PDB file of C-alpha atoms in Angstrom:
ATOM      1  CA  MET A 231     -21.594   8.599  -1.939  1.00 57.00           C
ATOM      2  CA  ASN A 232     -18.259  10.367  -1.712  1.00 82.00           C
ATOM      3  CA  ASP A 233     -15.375   7.970  -1.589  1.00 91.00           C
ATOM      4  CA  SER A 234     -13.083   8.074   1.416  1.00 96.00           C
ATOM      5  CA  PHE A 235      -9.806   6.222   1.625  1.00 97.00           C
ATOM      6  CA  SER A 236      -8.034   4.001   4.156  1.00 97.00           C
ATOM      7  CA  LEU A 237      -4.398   3.642   3.159  1.00 97.00           C
ATOM      8  CA  ILE A 238      -2.950   0.508   4.754  1.00 96.00           C
ATOM      9  CA  VAL A 239       0.818   0.658   5.186  1.00 95.00           C
ATOM     10  CA  PRO A 240       2.531  -2.475   6.571  1.00 93.00           C
ATOM     11  CA  ALA A 241       5.912  -1.538   8.050  1.00 92.00           C
ATOM     12  CA  TYR A 242       8.678  -3.835   9.225  1.00 90.00           C
ATOM     13  CA  LYS A 243      12.106  -2.271   9.714  1.00 90.00           C
ATOM     14  CA  GLU A 244      11.285   0.691   7.476  1.00 90.00           C
ATOM     15  CA  GLU A 245      13.064   3.353   9.552  1.00 90.00           C
ATOM     16  CA  ASP A 246      15.045   4.545   6.521  1.00 91.00           C
ATOM     17  CA  PHE A 247      11.953   5.029   4.348  1.00 90.00           C
ATOM     18  CA  ILE A 248       8.779   5.447   6.398  1.00 93.00           C
ATOM     19  CA  GLU A 249       9.053   9.196   7.014  1.00 94.00           C
ATOM     20  CA  ASN A 250       9.328  10.020   3.305  1.00 93.00           C
ATOM     21  CA  SER A 251       6.615   7.525   2.452  1.00 93.00           C
ATOM     22  CA  LEU A 252       4.098   8.904   4.957  1.00 96.00           C
ATOM     23  CA  SER A 253       4.985  12.545   4.296  1.00 95.00           C
ATOM     24  CA  GLY A 254       4.475  12.025   0.574  1.00 95.00           C
ATOM     25  CA  LEU A 255       1.109  10.328   1.061  1.00 96.00           C
ATOM     26  CA  LEU A 256      -0.088  12.995   3.511  1.00 97.00           C
ATOM     27  CA  LYS A 257       0.882  15.793   1.151  1.00 97.00           C
ATOM     28  CA  ALA A 258      -0.590  14.161  -1.957  1.00 97.00           C
ATOM     29  CA  PHE A 259      -3.964  13.302  -0.392  1.00 97.00           C
ATOM     30  CA  ARG A 260      -4.251  16.617   1.468  1.00 97.00           C
ATOM     31  CA  ASN A 261      -3.481  18.559  -1.723  1.00 97.00           C
ATOM     32  CA  GLU A 262      -6.426  16.830  -3.398  1.00 96.00           C
ATOM     33  CA  ASN A 263      -8.718  17.443  -0.383  1.00 96.00           C
ATOM     34  CA  LEU A 264      -9.498  13.739  -0.205  1.00 96.00           C
ATOM     35  CA  ASP A 265     -11.043  12.207   2.910  1.00 97.00           C
ATOM     36  CA  PHE A 266      -8.461   9.680   4.104  1.00 97.00           C
ATOM     37  CA  GLU A 267      -6.731   7.906   6.922  1.00 97.00           C
ATOM     38  CA  ILE A 268      -3.370   6.169   6.930  1.00 97.00           C
ATOM     39  CA  ILE A 269      -3.222   2.991   8.982  1.00 97.00           C
ATOM     40  CA  VAL A 270       0.380   2.024   9.689  1.00 95.00           C
ATOM     41  CA  ILE A 271       0.783  -1.549  10.924  1.00 94.00           C
ATOM     42  CA  ILE A 272       4.222  -1.796  12.501  1.00 92.00           C
ATOM     43  CA  ASP A 273       5.938  -5.054  13.375  1.00 88.00           C
ATOM     44  CA  ARG A 274       8.170  -3.744  16.151  1.00 88.00           C
ATOM     45  CA  GLU A 275      11.700  -4.944  16.767  1.00 88.00           C
ATOM     46  CA  PRO A 276      13.970  -3.670  19.564  1.00 88.00           C
ATOM     47  CA  ASP A 277      16.678  -2.418  17.197  1.00 90.00           C
ATOM     48  CA  ASP A 278      14.294  -0.573  14.842  1.00 91.00           C
ATOM     49  CA  LYS A 279      13.073   3.041  15.083  1.00 94.00           C
ATOM     50  CA  THR A 280      10.117   2.765  12.679  1.00 92.00           C
ATOM     51  CA  HIS A 281       7.543   3.016  15.475  1.00 93.00           C
ATOM     52  CA  GLU A 282       9.125   6.122  17.004  1.00 95.00           C
ATOM     53  CA  ILE A 283       9.314   7.844  13.609  1.00 95.00           C
ATOM     54  CA  VAL A 284       5.647   7.095  12.848  1.00 95.00           C
ATOM     55  CA  GLU A 285       4.584   8.283  16.326  1.00 96.00           C
ATOM     56  CA  LYS A 286       6.418  11.577  15.762  1.00 96.00           C
ATOM     57  CA  ILE A 287       4.643  12.126  12.439  1.00 96.00           C
ATOM     58  CA  ALA A 288       1.284  11.110  13.928  1.00 96.00           C
ATOM     59  CA  THR A 289       1.483  13.819  16.624  1.00 96.00           C
ATOM     60  CA  ASN A 290       0.908  16.404  13.874  1.00 93.00           C
ATOM     61  CA  SER A 291      -1.219  14.261  11.566  1.00 95.00           C
ATOM     62  CA  GLU A 292      -4.651  13.213  12.745  1.00 96.00           C
ATOM     63  CA  GLU A 293      -4.998  11.059   9.624  1.00 97.00           C
ATOM     64  CA  ILE A 294      -2.387   8.588  10.876  1.00 97.00           C
ATOM     65  CA  LYS A 295      -3.531   5.613  12.945  1.00 97.00           C
ATOM     66  CA  ILE A 296      -0.905   3.258  14.375  1.00 96.00           C
ATOM     67  CA  LEU A 297      -1.297  -0.438  15.006  1.00 94.00           C
ATOM     68  CA  ALA A 298       1.889  -1.697  16.666  1.00 92.00           C
ATOM     69  CA  ARG A 299       2.593  -5.409  16.996  1.00 90.00           C
ATOM     70  CA  TYR A 300       5.646  -6.990  18.602  1.00 87.00           C
ATOM     71  CA  GLY A 301       7.984  -9.157  16.557  1.00 81.00           C
ATOM     72  CA  LYS A 302       7.822 -10.067  12.897  1.00 84.00           C
ATOM     73  CA  ARG A 303       4.179 -11.045  12.373  1.00 82.00           C
ATOM     74  CA  GLY A 304       4.126 -10.937   8.579  1.00 86.00           C
ATOM     75  CA  ILE A 305       2.752  -8.784   5.811  1.00 86.00           C
ATOM     76  CA  ALA A 306      -0.369 -10.897   5.192  1.00 87.00           C
ATOM     77  CA  LYS A 307      -1.478 -10.552   8.819  1.00 92.00           C
ATOM     78  CA  ALA A 308      -0.598  -6.835   8.726  1.00 91.00           C
ATOM     79  CA  VAL A 309      -2.870  -6.352   5.714  1.00 91.00           C
ATOM     80  CA  LEU A 310      -5.691  -8.292   7.394  1.00 93.00           C
ATOM     81  CA  ASP A 311      -5.311  -6.251  10.582  1.00 94.00           C
ATOM     82  CA  GLY A 312      -5.369  -3.071   8.499  1.00 94.00           C
ATOM     83  CA  ILE A 313      -8.522  -4.161   6.672  1.00 94.00           C
ATOM     84  CA  ASN A 314     -10.216  -4.815  10.004  1.00 93.00           C
ATOM     85  CA  LYS A 315      -9.183  -1.384  11.319  1.00 95.00           C
ATOM     86  CA  ALA A 316     -10.107   0.519   8.131  1.00 96.00           C
ATOM     87  CA  SER A 317     -13.053   2.884   8.535  1.00 96.00           C
ATOM     88  CA  LYS A 318     -13.290   4.374   5.037  1.00 97.00           C
ATOM     89  CA  ASN A 319     -15.151   2.944   2.044  1.00 95.00           C
ATOM     90  CA  VAL A 320     -12.040   2.371  -0.094  1.00 96.00           C
ATOM     91  CA  ILE A 321      -8.924   0.489   0.997  1.00 96.00           C
ATOM     92  CA  ILE A 322      -5.601   1.149  -0.695  1.00 96.00           C
ATOM     93  CA  LEU A 323      -2.630  -1.098   0.067  1.00 93.00           C
ATOM     94  CA  VAL A 324       0.646   0.830   0.038  1.00 92.00           C
ATOM     95  CA  MET A 325       4.163  -0.324   0.858  1.00 84.00           C
ATOM     96  CA  GLY A 326       6.120   1.428   3.605  1.00 79.00           C
ATOM     97  CA  GLU A 327       9.464   1.503   1.828  1.00 77.00           C
ATOM     98  CA  ASN A 328       8.624   4.557  -0.295  1.00 70.00           C
ATOM     99  CA  SER A 329       8.720   2.523  -3.512  1.00 72.00           C
ATOM    100  CA  GLN A 330       5.740   4.237  -5.092  1.00 79.00           C
ATOM    101  CA  ASP A 331       5.052   7.792  -6.177  1.00 86.00           C
ATOM    102  CA  PRO A 332       2.279   9.200  -3.934  1.00 92.00           C
ATOM    103  CA  GLN A 333       0.748  10.854  -7.009  1.00 93.00           C
ATOM    104  CA  GLU A 334       0.272   7.397  -8.524  1.00 89.00           C
ATOM    105  CA  ILE A 335      -1.647   6.371  -5.398  1.00 93.00           C
ATOM    106  CA  VAL A 336      -3.847   9.459  -5.814  1.00 96.00           C
ATOM    107  CA  LYS A 337      -4.460   8.433  -9.452  1.00 94.00           C
ATOM    108  CA  MET A 338      -5.630   5.052  -8.179  1.00 93.00           C
ATOM    109  CA  ALA A 339      -7.996   6.817  -5.770  1.00 96.00           C
ATOM    110  CA  TYR A 340      -9.473   8.789  -8.657  1.00 95.00           C
ATOM    111  CA  LYS A 341      -9.947   5.605 -10.696  1.00 94.00           C
ATOM    112  CA  ILE A 342     -12.006   4.214  -7.814  1.00 94.00           C
ATOM    113  CA  LYS A 343     -13.981   7.482  -7.758  1.00 94.00           C
ATOM    114  CA  GLU A 344     -14.736   6.899 -11.467  1.00 94.00           C
ATOM    115  CA  GLY A 345     -16.629   3.779 -10.446  1.00 93.00           C
ATOM    116  CA  TYR A 346     -14.113   0.948 -10.538  1.00 93.00           C
ATOM    117  CA  ASP A 347     -14.270  -1.590  -7.692  1.00 93.00           C
ATOM    118  CA  ILE A 348     -10.606  -2.649  -7.881  1.00 90.00           C
ATOM    119  CA  VAL A 349      -7.529  -0.870  -9.237  1.00 90.00           C
ATOM    120  CA  PHE A 350      -4.089  -2.505  -9.480  1.00 84.00           C
ATOM    121  CA  GLY A 351      -0.803  -0.694  -9.812  1.00 78.00           C
ATOM    122  CA  SER A 352       1.901  -2.010 -12.103  1.00 75.00           C
ATOM    123  CA  ARG A 353       5.663  -1.740 -12.062  1.00 73.00           C
ATOM    124  CA  PHE A 354       5.940  -2.852 -15.676  1.00 72.00           C
ATOM    125  CA  LEU A 355       3.756  -0.582 -17.814  1.00 71.00           C
ATOM    126  CA  ASN A 356       5.162   1.339 -20.770  1.00 70.00           C
ATOM    127  CA  ASN A 357       8.513  -0.460 -20.599  1.00 66.00           C
ATOM    128  CA  GLN A 358       9.152   1.010 -17.157  1.00 67.00           C
ATOM    129  CA  LYS A 359      12.619   0.262 -15.810  1.00 66.00           C
ATOM    130  CA  LEU A 360      13.079  -0.779 -12.206  1.00 65.00           C
ATOM    131  CA  GLU A 361      16.375   0.432 -10.858  1.00 68.00           C
ATOM    132  CA  LYS A 362      18.329  -2.008  -8.698  1.00 67.00           C
ATOM    133  CA  TYR A 363      15.841  -4.820  -9.411  1.00 69.00           C
ATOM    134  CA  PRO A 364      17.903  -8.036  -9.622  1.00 78.00           C
ATOM    135  CA  LEU A 365      17.697  -9.821 -12.956  1.00 83.00           C
ATOM    136  CA  THR A 366      16.851 -13.213 -11.407  1.00 87.00           C
ATOM    137  CA  LYS A 367      14.042 -11.616  -9.382  1.00 81.00           C
ATOM    138  CA  TYR A 368      12.785  -9.847 -12.527  1.00 80.00           C
ATOM    139  CA  ILE A 369      12.733 -13.104 -14.514  1.00 86.00           C
ATOM    140  CA  ALA A 370      10.994 -14.973 -11.677  1.00 87.00           C
ATOM    141  CA  ASN A 371       8.460 -12.152 -11.318  1.00 80.00           C
ATOM    142  CA  ARG A 372       7.649 -12.056 -15.023  1.00 82.00           C
ATOM    143  CA  LEU A 373       7.309 -15.854 -15.169  1.00 89.00           C
ATOM    144  CA  CYS A 374       5.108 -15.947 -12.059  1.00 86.00           C
ATOM    145  CA  ASN A 375       2.842 -13.193 -13.380  1.00 82.00           C
ATOM    146  CA  TYR A 376       2.545 -14.919 -16.751  1.00 86.00           C
ATOM    147  CA  VAL A 377       1.592 -18.266 -15.172  1.00 90.00           C
ATOM    148  CA  ILE A 378      -0.934 -16.671 -12.771  1.00 86.00           C
ATOM    149  CA  GLY A 379      -2.503 -14.765 -15.668  1.00 85.00           C
ATOM    150  CA  LEU A 380      -2.666 -17.889 -17.791  1.00 88.00           C
ATOM    151  CA  LEU A 381      -4.096 -20.126 -15.048  1.00 91.00           C
ATOM    152  CA  PHE A 382      -6.669 -17.698 -13.683  1.00 88.00           C
ATOM    153  CA  GLY A 383      -7.421 -15.489 -16.677  1.00 87.00           C
ATOM    154  CA  ILE A 384      -6.263 -12.367 -14.878  1.00 81.00           C
ATOM    155  CA  LYS A 385      -5.469  -9.567 -17.289  1.00 78.00           C
ATOM    156  CA  SER A 386      -2.765  -7.798 -15.319  1.00 76.00           C
ATOM    157  CA  ASN A 387       0.910  -7.659 -16.123  1.00 75.00           C
ATOM    158  CA  ASP A 388       1.827  -7.248 -12.434  1.00 76.00           C
ATOM    159  CA  ILE A 389      -0.610  -9.181 -10.235  1.00 75.00           C
ATOM    160  CA  THR A 390       2.125  -9.674  -7.614  1.00 72.00           C
ATOM    161  CA  ASN A 391       2.461  -5.907  -7.099  1.00 73.00           C
ATOM    162  CA  GLY A 392       1.482  -4.966  -3.544  1.00 70.00           C
ATOM    163  CA  ILE A 393      -0.180  -1.670  -4.458  1.00 83.00           C
ATOM    164  CA  LYS A 394      -3.907  -2.131  -4.991  1.00 89.00           C
ATOM    165  CA  ALA A 395      -7.148  -0.269  -4.269  1.00 92.00           C
ATOM    166  CA  TYR A 396     -10.445  -1.959  -3.414  1.00 92.00           C
ATOM    167  CA  LYS A 397     -13.914  -0.903  -2.423  1.00 94.00           C
ATOM    168  CA  SER A 398     -13.876  -1.791   1.275  1.00 90.00           C
ATOM    169  CA  GLN A 399     -16.953  -4.014   1.152  1.00 90.00           C
ATOM    170  CA  ILE A 400     -15.129  -6.360  -1.241  1.00 89.00           C
ATOM    171  CA  LEU A 401     -12.368  -7.065   1.286  1.00 87.00           C
ATOM    172  CA  LYS A 402     -14.492  -6.891   4.414  1.00 85.00           C
ATOM    173  CA  ASN A 403     -16.996  -9.415   2.998  1.00 84.00           C
ATOM    174  CA  MET A 404     -14.329 -11.958   1.996  1.00 80.00           C
ATOM    175  CA  GLN A 405     -13.201 -14.849   4.122  1.00 75.00           C
ATOM    176  CA  ILE A 406      -9.456 -14.381   3.795  1.00 68.00           C
TER     177      ILE A 406
END
């Protein structure tokens, strides 16, 4: 079976970033001729233009599906709503603030195509430096990841990273 991809993009007050994020994803996945959709779950606020920006992009991009919700409903619920709306056989969680290189997301898609069921991104491989990442947040993140890995035997150096790819049946068959 050829893998197809549902990219789930939660967006809350991302008007400064969402256009670059979506444009980069569209370009990267189109360039690879991958079958994909981008599901943008927007928590709408009156003073935010994220929804209008996504609607403008969607008029020329049939791959973009919009799920607009009113008020701050939370990222966990956004992800669940995206999973329920996803129609492809792989789900990739992507952040709306343009914090990831779209080519890295494509690499994750190809790892799934190689036969993996789950692929996690990492912000901390190869001594990667995160610009403007507060030291206290970095220390808390590293400690949290260490404890989670120790307690649950998870061999990931960045389990708290939001960018992950899953075979859809894994998420759709879970009681989350």
